[in-house]
mmCIF file with all atom_site columns, C-alpha atoms in Angstrom:
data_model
loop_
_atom_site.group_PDB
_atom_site.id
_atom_site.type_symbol
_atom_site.label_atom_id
_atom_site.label_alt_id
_atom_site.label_comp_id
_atom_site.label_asym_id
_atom_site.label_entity_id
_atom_site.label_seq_id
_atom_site.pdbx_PDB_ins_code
_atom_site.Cartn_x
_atom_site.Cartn_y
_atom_site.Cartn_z
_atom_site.occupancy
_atom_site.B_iso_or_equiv
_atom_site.pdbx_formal_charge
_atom_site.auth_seq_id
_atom_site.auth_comp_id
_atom_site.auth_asym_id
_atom_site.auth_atom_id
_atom_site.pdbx_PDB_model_num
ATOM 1   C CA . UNK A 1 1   ? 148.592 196.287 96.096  1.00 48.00 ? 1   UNK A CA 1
ATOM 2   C CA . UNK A 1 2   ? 148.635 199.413 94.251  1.00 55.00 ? 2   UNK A CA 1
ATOM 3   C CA . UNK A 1 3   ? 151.615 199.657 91.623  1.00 48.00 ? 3   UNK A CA 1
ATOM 4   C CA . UNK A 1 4   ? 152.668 202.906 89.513  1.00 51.00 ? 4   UNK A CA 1
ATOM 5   C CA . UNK A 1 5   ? 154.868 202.274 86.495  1.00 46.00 ? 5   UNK A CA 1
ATOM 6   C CA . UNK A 1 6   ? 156.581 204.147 83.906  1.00 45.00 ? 6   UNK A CA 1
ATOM 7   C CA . UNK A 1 7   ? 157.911 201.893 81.510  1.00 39.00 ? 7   UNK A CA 1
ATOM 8   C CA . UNK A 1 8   ? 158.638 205.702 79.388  1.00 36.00 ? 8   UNK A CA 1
ATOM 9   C CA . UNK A 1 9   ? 161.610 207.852 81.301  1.00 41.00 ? 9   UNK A CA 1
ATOM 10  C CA . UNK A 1 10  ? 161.165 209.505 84.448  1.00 49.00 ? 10  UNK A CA 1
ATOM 11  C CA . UNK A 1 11  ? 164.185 211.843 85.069  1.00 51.00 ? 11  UNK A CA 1
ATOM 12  C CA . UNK A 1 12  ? 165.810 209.833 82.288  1.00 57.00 ? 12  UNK A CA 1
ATOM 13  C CA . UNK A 1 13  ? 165.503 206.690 83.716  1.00 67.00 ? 13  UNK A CA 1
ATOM 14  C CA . UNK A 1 14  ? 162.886 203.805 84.882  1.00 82.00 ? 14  UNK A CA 1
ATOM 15  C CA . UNK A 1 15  ? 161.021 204.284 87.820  1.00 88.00 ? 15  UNK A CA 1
ATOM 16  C CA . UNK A 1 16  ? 158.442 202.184 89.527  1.00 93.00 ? 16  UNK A CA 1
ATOM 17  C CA . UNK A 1 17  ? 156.274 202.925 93.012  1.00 93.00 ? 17  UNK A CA 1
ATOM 18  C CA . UNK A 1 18  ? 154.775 199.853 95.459  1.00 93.00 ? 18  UNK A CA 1
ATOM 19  C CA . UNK A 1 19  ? 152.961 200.717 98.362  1.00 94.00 ? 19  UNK A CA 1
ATOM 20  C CA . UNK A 1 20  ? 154.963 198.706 100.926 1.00 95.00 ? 20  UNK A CA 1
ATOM 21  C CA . UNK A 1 21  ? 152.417 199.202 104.009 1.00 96.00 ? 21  UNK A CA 1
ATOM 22  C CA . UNK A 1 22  ? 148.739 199.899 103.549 1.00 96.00 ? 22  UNK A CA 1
ATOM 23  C CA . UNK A 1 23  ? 146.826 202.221 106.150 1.00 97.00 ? 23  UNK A CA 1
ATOM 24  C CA . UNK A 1 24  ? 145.266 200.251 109.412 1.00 96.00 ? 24  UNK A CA 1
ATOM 25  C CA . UNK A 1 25  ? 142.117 201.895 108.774 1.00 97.00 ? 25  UNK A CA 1
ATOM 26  C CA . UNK A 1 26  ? 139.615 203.450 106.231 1.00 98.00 ? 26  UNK A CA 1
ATOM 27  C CA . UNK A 1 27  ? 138.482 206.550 105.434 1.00 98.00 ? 27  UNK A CA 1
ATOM 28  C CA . UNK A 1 28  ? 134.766 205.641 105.994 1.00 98.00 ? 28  UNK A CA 1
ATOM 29  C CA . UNK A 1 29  ? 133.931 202.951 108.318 1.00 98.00 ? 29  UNK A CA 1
ATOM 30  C CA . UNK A 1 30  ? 131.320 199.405 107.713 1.00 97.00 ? 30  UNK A CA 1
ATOM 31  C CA . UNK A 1 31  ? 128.762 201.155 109.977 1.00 97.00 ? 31  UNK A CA 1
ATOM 32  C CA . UNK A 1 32  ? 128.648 204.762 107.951 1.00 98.00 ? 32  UNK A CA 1
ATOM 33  C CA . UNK A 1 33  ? 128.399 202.982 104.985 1.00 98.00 ? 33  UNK A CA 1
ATOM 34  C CA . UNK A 1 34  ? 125.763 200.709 105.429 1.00 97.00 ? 34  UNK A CA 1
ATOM 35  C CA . UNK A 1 35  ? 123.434 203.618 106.624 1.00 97.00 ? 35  UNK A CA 1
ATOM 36  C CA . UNK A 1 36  ? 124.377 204.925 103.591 1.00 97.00 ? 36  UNK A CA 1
ATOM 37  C CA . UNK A 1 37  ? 123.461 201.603 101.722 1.00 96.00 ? 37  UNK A CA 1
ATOM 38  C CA . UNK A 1 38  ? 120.350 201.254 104.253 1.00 96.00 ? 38  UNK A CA 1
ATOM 39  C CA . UNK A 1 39  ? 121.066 198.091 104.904 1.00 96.00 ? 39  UNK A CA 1
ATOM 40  C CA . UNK A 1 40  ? 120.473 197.120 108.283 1.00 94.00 ? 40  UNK A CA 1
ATOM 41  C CA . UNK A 1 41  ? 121.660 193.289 108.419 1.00 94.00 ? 41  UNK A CA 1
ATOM 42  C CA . UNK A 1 42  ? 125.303 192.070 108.958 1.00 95.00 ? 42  UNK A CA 1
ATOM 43  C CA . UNK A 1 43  ? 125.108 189.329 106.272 1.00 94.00 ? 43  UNK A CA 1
ATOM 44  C CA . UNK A 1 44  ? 126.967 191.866 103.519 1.00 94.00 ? 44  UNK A CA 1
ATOM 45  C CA . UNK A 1 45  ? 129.831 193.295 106.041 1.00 96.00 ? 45  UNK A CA 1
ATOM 46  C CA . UNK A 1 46  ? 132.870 191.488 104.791 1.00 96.00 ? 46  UNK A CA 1
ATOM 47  C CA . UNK A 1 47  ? 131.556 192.386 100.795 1.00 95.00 ? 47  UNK A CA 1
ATOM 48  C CA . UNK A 1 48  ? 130.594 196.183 102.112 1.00 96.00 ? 48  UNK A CA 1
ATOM 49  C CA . UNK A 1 49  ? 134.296 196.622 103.559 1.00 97.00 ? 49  UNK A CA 1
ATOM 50  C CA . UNK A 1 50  ? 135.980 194.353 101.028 1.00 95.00 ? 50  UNK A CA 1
ATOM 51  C CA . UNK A 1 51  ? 133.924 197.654 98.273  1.00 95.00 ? 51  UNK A CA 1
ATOM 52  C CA . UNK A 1 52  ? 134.975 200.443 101.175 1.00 97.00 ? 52  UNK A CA 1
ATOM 53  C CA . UNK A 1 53  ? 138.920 199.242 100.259 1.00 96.00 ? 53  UNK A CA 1
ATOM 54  C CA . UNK A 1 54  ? 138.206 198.911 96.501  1.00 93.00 ? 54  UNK A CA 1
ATOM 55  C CA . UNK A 1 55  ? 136.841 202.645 96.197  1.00 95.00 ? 55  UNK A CA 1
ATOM 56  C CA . UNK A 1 56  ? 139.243 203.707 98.052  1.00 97.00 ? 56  UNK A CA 1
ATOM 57  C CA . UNK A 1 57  ? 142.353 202.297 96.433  1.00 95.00 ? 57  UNK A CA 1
ATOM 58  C CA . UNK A 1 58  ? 140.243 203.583 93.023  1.00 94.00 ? 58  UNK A CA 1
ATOM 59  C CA . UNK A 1 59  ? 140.099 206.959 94.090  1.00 96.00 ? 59  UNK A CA 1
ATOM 60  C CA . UNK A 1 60  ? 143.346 206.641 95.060  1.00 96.00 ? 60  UNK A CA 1
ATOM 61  C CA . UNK A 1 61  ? 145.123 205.775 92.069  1.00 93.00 ? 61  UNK A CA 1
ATOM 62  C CA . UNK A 1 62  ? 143.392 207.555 89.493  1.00 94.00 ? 62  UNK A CA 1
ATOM 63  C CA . UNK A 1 63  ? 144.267 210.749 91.749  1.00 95.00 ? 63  UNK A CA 1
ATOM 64  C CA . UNK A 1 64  ? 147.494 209.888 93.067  1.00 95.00 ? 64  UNK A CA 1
ATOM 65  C CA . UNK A 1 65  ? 146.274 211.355 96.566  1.00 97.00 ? 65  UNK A CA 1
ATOM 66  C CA . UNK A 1 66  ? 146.456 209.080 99.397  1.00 97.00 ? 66  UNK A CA 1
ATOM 67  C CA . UNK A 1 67  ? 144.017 208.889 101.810 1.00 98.00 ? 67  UNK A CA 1
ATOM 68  C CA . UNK A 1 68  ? 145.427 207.990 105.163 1.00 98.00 ? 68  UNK A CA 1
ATOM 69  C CA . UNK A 1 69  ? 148.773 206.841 106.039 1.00 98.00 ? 69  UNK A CA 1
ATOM 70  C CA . UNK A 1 70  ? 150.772 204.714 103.759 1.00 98.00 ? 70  UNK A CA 1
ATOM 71  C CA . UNK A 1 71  ? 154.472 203.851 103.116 1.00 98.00 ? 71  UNK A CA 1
ATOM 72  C CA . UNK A 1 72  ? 155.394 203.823 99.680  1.00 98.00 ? 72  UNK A CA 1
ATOM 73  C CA . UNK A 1 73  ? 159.141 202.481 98.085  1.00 97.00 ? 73  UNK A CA 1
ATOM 74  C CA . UNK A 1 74  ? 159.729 204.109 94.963  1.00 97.00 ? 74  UNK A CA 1
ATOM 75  C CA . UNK A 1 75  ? 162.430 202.662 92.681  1.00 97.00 ? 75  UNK A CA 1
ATOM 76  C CA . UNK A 1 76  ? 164.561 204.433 90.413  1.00 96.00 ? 76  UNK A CA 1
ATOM 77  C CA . UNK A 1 77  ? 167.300 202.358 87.968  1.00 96.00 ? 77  UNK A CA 1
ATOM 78  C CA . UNK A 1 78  ? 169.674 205.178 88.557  1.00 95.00 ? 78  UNK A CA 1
ATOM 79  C CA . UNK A 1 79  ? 169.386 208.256 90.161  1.00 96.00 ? 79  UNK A CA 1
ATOM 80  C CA . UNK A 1 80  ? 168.542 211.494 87.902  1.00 93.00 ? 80  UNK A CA 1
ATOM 81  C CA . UNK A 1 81  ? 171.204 213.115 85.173  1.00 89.00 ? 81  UNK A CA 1
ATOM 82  C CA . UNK A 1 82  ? 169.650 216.031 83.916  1.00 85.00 ? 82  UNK A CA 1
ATOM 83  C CA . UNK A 1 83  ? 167.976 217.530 86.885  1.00 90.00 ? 83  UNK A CA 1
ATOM 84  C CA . UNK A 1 84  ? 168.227 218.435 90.643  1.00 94.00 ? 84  UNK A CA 1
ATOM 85  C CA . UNK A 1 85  ? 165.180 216.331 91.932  1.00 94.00 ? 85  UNK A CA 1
ATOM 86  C CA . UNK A 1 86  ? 163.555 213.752 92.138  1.00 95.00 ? 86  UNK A CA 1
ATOM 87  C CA . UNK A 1 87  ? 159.201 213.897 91.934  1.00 94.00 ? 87  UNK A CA 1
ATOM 88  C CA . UNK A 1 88  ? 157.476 211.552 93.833  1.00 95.00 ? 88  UNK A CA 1
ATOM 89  C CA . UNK A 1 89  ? 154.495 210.706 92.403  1.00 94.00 ? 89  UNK A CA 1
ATOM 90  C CA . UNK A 1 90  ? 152.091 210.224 95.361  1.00 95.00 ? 90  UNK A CA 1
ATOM 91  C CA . UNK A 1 91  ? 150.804 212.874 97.719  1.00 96.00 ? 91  UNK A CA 1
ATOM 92  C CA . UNK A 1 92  ? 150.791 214.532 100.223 1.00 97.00 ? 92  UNK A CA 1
ATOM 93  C CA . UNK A 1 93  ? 154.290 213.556 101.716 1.00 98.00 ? 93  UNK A CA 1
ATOM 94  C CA . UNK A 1 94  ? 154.425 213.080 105.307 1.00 97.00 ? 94  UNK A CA 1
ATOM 95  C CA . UNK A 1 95  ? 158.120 212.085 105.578 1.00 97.00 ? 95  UNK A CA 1
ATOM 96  C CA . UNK A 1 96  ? 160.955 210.438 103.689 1.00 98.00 ? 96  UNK A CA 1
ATOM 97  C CA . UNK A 1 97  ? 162.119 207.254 106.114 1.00 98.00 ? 97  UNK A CA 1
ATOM 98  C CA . UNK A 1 98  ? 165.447 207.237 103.579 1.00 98.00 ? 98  UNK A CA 1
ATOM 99  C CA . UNK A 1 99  ? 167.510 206.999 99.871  1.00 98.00 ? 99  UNK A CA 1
ATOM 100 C CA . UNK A 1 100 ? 169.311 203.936 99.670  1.00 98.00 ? 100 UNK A CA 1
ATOM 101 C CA . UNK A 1 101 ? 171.055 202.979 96.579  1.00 98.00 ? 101 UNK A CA 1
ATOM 102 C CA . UNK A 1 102 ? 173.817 200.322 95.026  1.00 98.00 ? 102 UNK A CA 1
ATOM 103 C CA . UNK A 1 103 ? 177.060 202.563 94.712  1.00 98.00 ? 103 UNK A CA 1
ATOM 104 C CA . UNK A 1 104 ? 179.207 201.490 91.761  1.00 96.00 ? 104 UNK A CA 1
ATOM 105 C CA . UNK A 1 105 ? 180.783 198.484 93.398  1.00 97.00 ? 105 UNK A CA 1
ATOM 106 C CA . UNK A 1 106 ? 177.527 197.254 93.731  1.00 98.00 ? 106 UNK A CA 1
ATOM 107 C CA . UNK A 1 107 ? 177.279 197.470 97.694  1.00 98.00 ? 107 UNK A CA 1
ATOM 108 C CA . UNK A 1 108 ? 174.183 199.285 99.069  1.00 98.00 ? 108 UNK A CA 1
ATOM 109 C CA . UNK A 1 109 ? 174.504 202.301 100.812 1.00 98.00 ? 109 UNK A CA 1
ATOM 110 C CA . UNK A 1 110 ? 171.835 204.852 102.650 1.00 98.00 ? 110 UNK A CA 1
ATOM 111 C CA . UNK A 1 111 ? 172.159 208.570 101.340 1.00 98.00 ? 111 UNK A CA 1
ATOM 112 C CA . UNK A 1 112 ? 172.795 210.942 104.021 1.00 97.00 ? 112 UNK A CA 1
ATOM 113 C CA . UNK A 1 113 ? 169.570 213.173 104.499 1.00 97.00 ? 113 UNK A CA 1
ATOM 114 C CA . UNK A 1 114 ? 171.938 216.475 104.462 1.00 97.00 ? 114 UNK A CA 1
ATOM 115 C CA . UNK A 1 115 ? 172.749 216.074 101.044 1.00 97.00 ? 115 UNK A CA 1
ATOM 116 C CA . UNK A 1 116 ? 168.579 216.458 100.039 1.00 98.00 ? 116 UNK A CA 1
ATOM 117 C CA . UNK A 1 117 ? 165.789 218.958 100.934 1.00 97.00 ? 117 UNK A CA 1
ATOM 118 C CA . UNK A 1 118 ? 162.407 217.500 101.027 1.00 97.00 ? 118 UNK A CA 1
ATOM 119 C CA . UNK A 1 119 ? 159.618 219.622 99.862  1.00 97.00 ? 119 UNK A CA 1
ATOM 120 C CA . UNK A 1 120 ? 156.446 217.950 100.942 1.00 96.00 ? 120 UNK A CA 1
ATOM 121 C CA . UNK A 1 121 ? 154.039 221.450 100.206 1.00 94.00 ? 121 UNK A CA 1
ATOM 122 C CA . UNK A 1 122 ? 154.487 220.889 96.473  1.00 92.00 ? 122 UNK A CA 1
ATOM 123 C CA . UNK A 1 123 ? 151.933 218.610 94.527  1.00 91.00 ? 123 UNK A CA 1
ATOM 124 C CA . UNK A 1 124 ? 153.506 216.287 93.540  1.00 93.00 ? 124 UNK A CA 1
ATOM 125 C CA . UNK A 1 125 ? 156.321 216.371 96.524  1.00 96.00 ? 125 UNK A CA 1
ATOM 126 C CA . UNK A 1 126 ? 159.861 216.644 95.691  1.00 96.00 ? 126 UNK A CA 1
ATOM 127 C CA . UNK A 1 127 ? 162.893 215.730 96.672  1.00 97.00 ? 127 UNK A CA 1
ATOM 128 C CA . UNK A 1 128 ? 165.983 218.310 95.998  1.00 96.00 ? 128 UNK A CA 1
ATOM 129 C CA . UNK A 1 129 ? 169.433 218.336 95.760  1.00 97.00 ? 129 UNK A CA 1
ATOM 130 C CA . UNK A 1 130 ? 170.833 220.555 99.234  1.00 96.00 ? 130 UNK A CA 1
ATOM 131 C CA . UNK A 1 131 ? 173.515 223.716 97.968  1.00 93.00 ? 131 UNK A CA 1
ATOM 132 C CA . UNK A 1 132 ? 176.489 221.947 96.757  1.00 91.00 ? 132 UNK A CA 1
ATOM 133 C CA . UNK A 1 133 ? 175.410 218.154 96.633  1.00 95.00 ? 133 UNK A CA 1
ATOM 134 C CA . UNK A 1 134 ? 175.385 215.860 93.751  1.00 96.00 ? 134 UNK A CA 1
ATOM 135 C CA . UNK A 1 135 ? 173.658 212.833 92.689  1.00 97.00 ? 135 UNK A CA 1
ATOM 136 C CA . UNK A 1 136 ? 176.175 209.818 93.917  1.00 97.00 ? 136 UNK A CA 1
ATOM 137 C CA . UNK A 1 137 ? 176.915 207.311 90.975  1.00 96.00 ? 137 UNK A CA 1
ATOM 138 C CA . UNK A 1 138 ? 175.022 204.155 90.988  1.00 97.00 ? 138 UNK A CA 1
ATOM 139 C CA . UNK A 1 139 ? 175.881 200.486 89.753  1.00 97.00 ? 139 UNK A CA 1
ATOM 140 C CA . UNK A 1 140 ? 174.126 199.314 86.465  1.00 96.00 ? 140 UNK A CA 1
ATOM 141 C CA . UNK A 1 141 ? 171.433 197.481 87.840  1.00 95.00 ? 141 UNK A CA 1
ATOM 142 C CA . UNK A 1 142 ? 167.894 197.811 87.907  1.00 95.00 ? 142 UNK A CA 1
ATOM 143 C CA . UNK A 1 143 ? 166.148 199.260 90.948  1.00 96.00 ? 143 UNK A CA 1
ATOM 144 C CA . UNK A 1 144 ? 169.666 200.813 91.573  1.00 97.00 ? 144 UNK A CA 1
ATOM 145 C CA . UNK A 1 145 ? 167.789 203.418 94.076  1.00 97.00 ? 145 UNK A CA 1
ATOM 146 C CA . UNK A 1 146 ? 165.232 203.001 96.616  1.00 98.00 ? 146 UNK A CA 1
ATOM 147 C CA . UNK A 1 147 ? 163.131 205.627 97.996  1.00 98.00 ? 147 UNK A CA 1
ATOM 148 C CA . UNK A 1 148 ? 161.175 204.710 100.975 1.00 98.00 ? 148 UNK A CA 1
ATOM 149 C CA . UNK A 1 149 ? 158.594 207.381 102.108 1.00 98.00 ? 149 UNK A CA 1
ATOM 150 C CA . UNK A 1 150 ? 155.175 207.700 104.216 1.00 98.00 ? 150 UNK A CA 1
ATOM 151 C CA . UNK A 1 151 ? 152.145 209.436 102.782 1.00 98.00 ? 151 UNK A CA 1
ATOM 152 C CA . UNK A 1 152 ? 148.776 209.968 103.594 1.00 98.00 ? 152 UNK A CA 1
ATOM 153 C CA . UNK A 1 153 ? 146.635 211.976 105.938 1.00 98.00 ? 153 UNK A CA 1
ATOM 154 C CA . UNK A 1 154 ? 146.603 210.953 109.677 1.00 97.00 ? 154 UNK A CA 1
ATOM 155 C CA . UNK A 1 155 ? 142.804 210.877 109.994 1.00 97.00 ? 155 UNK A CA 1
ATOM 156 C CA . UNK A 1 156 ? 140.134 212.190 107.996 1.00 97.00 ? 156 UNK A CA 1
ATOM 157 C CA . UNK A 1 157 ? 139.517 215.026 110.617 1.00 97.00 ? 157 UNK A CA 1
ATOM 158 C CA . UNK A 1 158 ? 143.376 215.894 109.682 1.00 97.00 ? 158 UNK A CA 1
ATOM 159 C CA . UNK A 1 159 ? 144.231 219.936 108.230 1.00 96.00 ? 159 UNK A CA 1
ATOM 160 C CA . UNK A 1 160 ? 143.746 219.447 104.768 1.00 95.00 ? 160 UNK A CA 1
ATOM 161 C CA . UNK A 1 161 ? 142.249 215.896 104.399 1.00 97.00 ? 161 UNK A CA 1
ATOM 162 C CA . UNK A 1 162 ? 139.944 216.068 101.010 1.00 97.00 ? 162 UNK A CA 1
ATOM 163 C CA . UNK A 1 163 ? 136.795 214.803 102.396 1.00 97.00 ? 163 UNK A CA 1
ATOM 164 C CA . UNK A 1 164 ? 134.917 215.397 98.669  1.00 97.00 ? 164 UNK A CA 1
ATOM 165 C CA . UNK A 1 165 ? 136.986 212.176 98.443  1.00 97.00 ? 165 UNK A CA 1
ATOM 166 C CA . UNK A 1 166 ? 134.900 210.733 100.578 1.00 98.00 ? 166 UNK A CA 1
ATOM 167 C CA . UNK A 1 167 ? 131.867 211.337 98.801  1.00 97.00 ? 167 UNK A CA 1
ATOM 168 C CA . UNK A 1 168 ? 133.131 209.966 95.873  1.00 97.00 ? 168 UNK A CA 1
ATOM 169 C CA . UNK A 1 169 ? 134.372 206.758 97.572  1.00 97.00 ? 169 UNK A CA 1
ATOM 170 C CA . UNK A 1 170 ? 130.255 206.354 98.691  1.00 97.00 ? 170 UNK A CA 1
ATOM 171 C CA . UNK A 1 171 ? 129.195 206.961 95.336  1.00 96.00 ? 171 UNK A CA 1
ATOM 172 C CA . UNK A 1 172 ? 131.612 204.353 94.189  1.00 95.00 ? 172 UNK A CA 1
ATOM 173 C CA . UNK A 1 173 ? 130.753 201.781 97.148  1.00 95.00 ? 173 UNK A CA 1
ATOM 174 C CA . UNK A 1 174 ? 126.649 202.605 96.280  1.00 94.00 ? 174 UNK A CA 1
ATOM 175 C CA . UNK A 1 175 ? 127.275 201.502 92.742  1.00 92.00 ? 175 UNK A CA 1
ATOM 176 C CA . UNK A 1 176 ? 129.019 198.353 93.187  1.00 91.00 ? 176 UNK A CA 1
ATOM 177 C CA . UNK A 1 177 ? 127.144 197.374 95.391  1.00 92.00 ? 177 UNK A CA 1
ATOM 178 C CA . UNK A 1 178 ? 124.216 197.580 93.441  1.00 89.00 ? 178 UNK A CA 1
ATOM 179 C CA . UNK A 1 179 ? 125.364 195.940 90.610  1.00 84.00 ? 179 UNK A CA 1
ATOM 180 C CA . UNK A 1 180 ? 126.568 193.029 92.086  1.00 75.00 ? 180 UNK A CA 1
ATOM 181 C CA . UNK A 1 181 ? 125.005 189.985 89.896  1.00 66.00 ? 181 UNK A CA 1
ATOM 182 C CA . UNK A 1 182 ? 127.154 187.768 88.320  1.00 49.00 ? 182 UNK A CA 1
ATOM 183 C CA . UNK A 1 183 ? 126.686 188.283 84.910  1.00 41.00 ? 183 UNK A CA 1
ATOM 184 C CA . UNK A 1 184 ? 128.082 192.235 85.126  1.00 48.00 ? 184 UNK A CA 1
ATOM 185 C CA . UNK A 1 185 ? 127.708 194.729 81.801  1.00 50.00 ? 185 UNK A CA 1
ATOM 186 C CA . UNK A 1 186 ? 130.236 197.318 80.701  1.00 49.00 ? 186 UNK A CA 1
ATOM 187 C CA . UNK A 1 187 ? 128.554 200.088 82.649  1.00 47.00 ? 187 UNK A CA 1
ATOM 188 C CA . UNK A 1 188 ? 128.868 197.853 85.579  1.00 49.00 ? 188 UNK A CA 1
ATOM 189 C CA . UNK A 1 189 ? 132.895 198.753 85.091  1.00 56.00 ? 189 UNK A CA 1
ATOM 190 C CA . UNK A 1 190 ? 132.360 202.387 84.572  1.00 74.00 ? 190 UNK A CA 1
ATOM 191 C CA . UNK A 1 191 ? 132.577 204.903 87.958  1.00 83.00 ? 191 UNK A CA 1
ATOM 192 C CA . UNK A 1 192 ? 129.097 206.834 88.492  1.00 88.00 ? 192 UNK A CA 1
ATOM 193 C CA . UNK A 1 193 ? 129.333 210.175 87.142  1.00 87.00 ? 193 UNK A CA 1
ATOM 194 C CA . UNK A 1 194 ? 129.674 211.840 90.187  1.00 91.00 ? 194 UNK A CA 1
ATOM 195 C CA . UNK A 1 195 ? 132.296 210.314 91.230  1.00 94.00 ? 195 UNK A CA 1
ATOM 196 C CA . UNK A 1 196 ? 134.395 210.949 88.188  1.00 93.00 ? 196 UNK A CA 1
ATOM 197 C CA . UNK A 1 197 ? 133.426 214.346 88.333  1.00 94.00 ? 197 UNK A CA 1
ATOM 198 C CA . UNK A 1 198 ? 134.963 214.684 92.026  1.00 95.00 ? 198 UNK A CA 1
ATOM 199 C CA . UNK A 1 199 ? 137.739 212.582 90.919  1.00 95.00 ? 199 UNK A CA 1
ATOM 200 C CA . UNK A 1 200 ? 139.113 214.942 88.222  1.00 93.00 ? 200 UNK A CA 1
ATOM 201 C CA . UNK A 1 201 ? 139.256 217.767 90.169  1.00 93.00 ? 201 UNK A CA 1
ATOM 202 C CA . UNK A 1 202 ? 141.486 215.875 92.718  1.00 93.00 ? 202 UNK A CA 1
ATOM 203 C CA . UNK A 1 203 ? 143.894 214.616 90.072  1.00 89.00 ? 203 UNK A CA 1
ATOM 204 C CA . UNK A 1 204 ? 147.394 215.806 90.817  1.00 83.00 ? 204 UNK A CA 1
ATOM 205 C CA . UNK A 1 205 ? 149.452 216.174 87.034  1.00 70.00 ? 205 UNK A CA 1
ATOM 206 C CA . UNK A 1 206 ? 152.406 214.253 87.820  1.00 58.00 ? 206 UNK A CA 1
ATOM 207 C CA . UNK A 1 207 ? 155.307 212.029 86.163  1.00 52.00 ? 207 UNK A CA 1
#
C-alpha cells in the first residue's frame, strides 16, 4: 500500500493520501519481462511479478505519477483557509468520484460537485473553488475531509502514458533480480543509475 504523508502543513492543515484500489494489471507483463531477464523457465514467475509490482510502486512514488488506474482517498483535517484549492498530490487525474467531509455537528456530508472545478491538465491536479463558493466549515476532528479520486493511465498504449517509465521499471526489475542472495549490501538498496536518471525527469514538484 502506498501512503503519502505530510506531517508539515498542506494548505494549513494535515493531509494524508492511501491508495484505496490498486490497478488490475501492470504496466509490463511476466512474459516481457522474463525475455528481458532471459530466463526461459517458470520456476521465478511469482518472484519476477512479485519485482514487476515493486518497481512499479517505486517508480511510482518517488514520481508521484501513476501508472495505470488507481483510486486514491486523500484526507485533509480541515478543508483549506488561506487559499482557493486544494492540490492533489498524485497524477494525472482521471476523475474526482467525490468531497465528503464532517460538517460542524459532526455528521458527514458529500460536497456538491457545483461548488468545485476540477483541473486535471495541471501537474499536480487541482481542485478549485467554482465563482462564488466557499470552503464549508468542518468539525474538529482529524481526517475531517475525504477526497476520493481515480488516477492513472488506462493502458500503456493510452495518449500520454510515459513509457520511459517503463524502461526504468526493467532496469529496476533487472537489478533486483540479480541481486537476490540473502545476505544483500547497501548497493543492493540503491536504484541502477539509469533508472534514477529517468526517474528525475518524471518527478512532478508537488506538496
Amino acid at each position: 500500500m502506498k501512503i503519502y504523508d505530510a506531517p508539515l502543513t498542506f494548505s494549513n492543515t494535515h493531509w494524508n493520501n492511501v491508495i484505496d484500489t490498486e490497478p488490475t494489471s501492470e504496466p509490463i507483463a511476466n512474459s516481457v519481462m522474463k525475455n528481458f531477464l532471459k530466463v526461459d523457465t517458470s520456476a521465478d514467475d511469482d518472484l519476477i511479478a512479485s519485482m514487476i509490482t515493486t518497481a512499479r510502486q517505486l517508480v511510482e512514488l518517488r514520481t508521484r505519477t501513476q501508472l495505470l488506474t488507481a483510486t486514491y482517498k486523500m484526507n485533509l483535517d480541515r478543508f483549506p483557509i488561506q487559499t482557493n484549492w486544494i492540490t492533489l498530490p498524485i497524477s494525472p487525474l482521471a476523475s474526482v468520484t467525490h468531497i465528503k467531509y464532517y460538517d460542524s455537528d459532526n455528521t458527514l456530508q458529500t460536497w456538491d460537485a457545483s461548488n468545485y472545478i476540477v483541473d486535471s491538465q495541471s501537474k499536480p491536479p487541482r481542485i478549485r473553488l467554482s465563482q462564488s463558493s466557499t470552503f464549508p466549515s468542518t468539525y474538529t476532528r482529524p481526517n475531517a475531509v475525504e477526497i476520493k479520486y481515480v488516477a492513472g493511465y488506462t493502458s500503456t498504449s493510452a495518449v500520454g502514458y510515459p513509457t520511459a517509465l517503463n524502461a526504468a521499471i526493467y532496469l529496476i526489475v533487472g537489478h533486483l533480480y540479480e541481486n537476490r542472495q540473502e545476505v544483500v549490501s547497501k548497493i543492493q538498496y540503491e536504484l541502477p543509475q539509469g533508472a534514477q536518471t529517468i526517474i528525475d525527469n518524471f518527478k512532478i514538484l508537488t506538496v
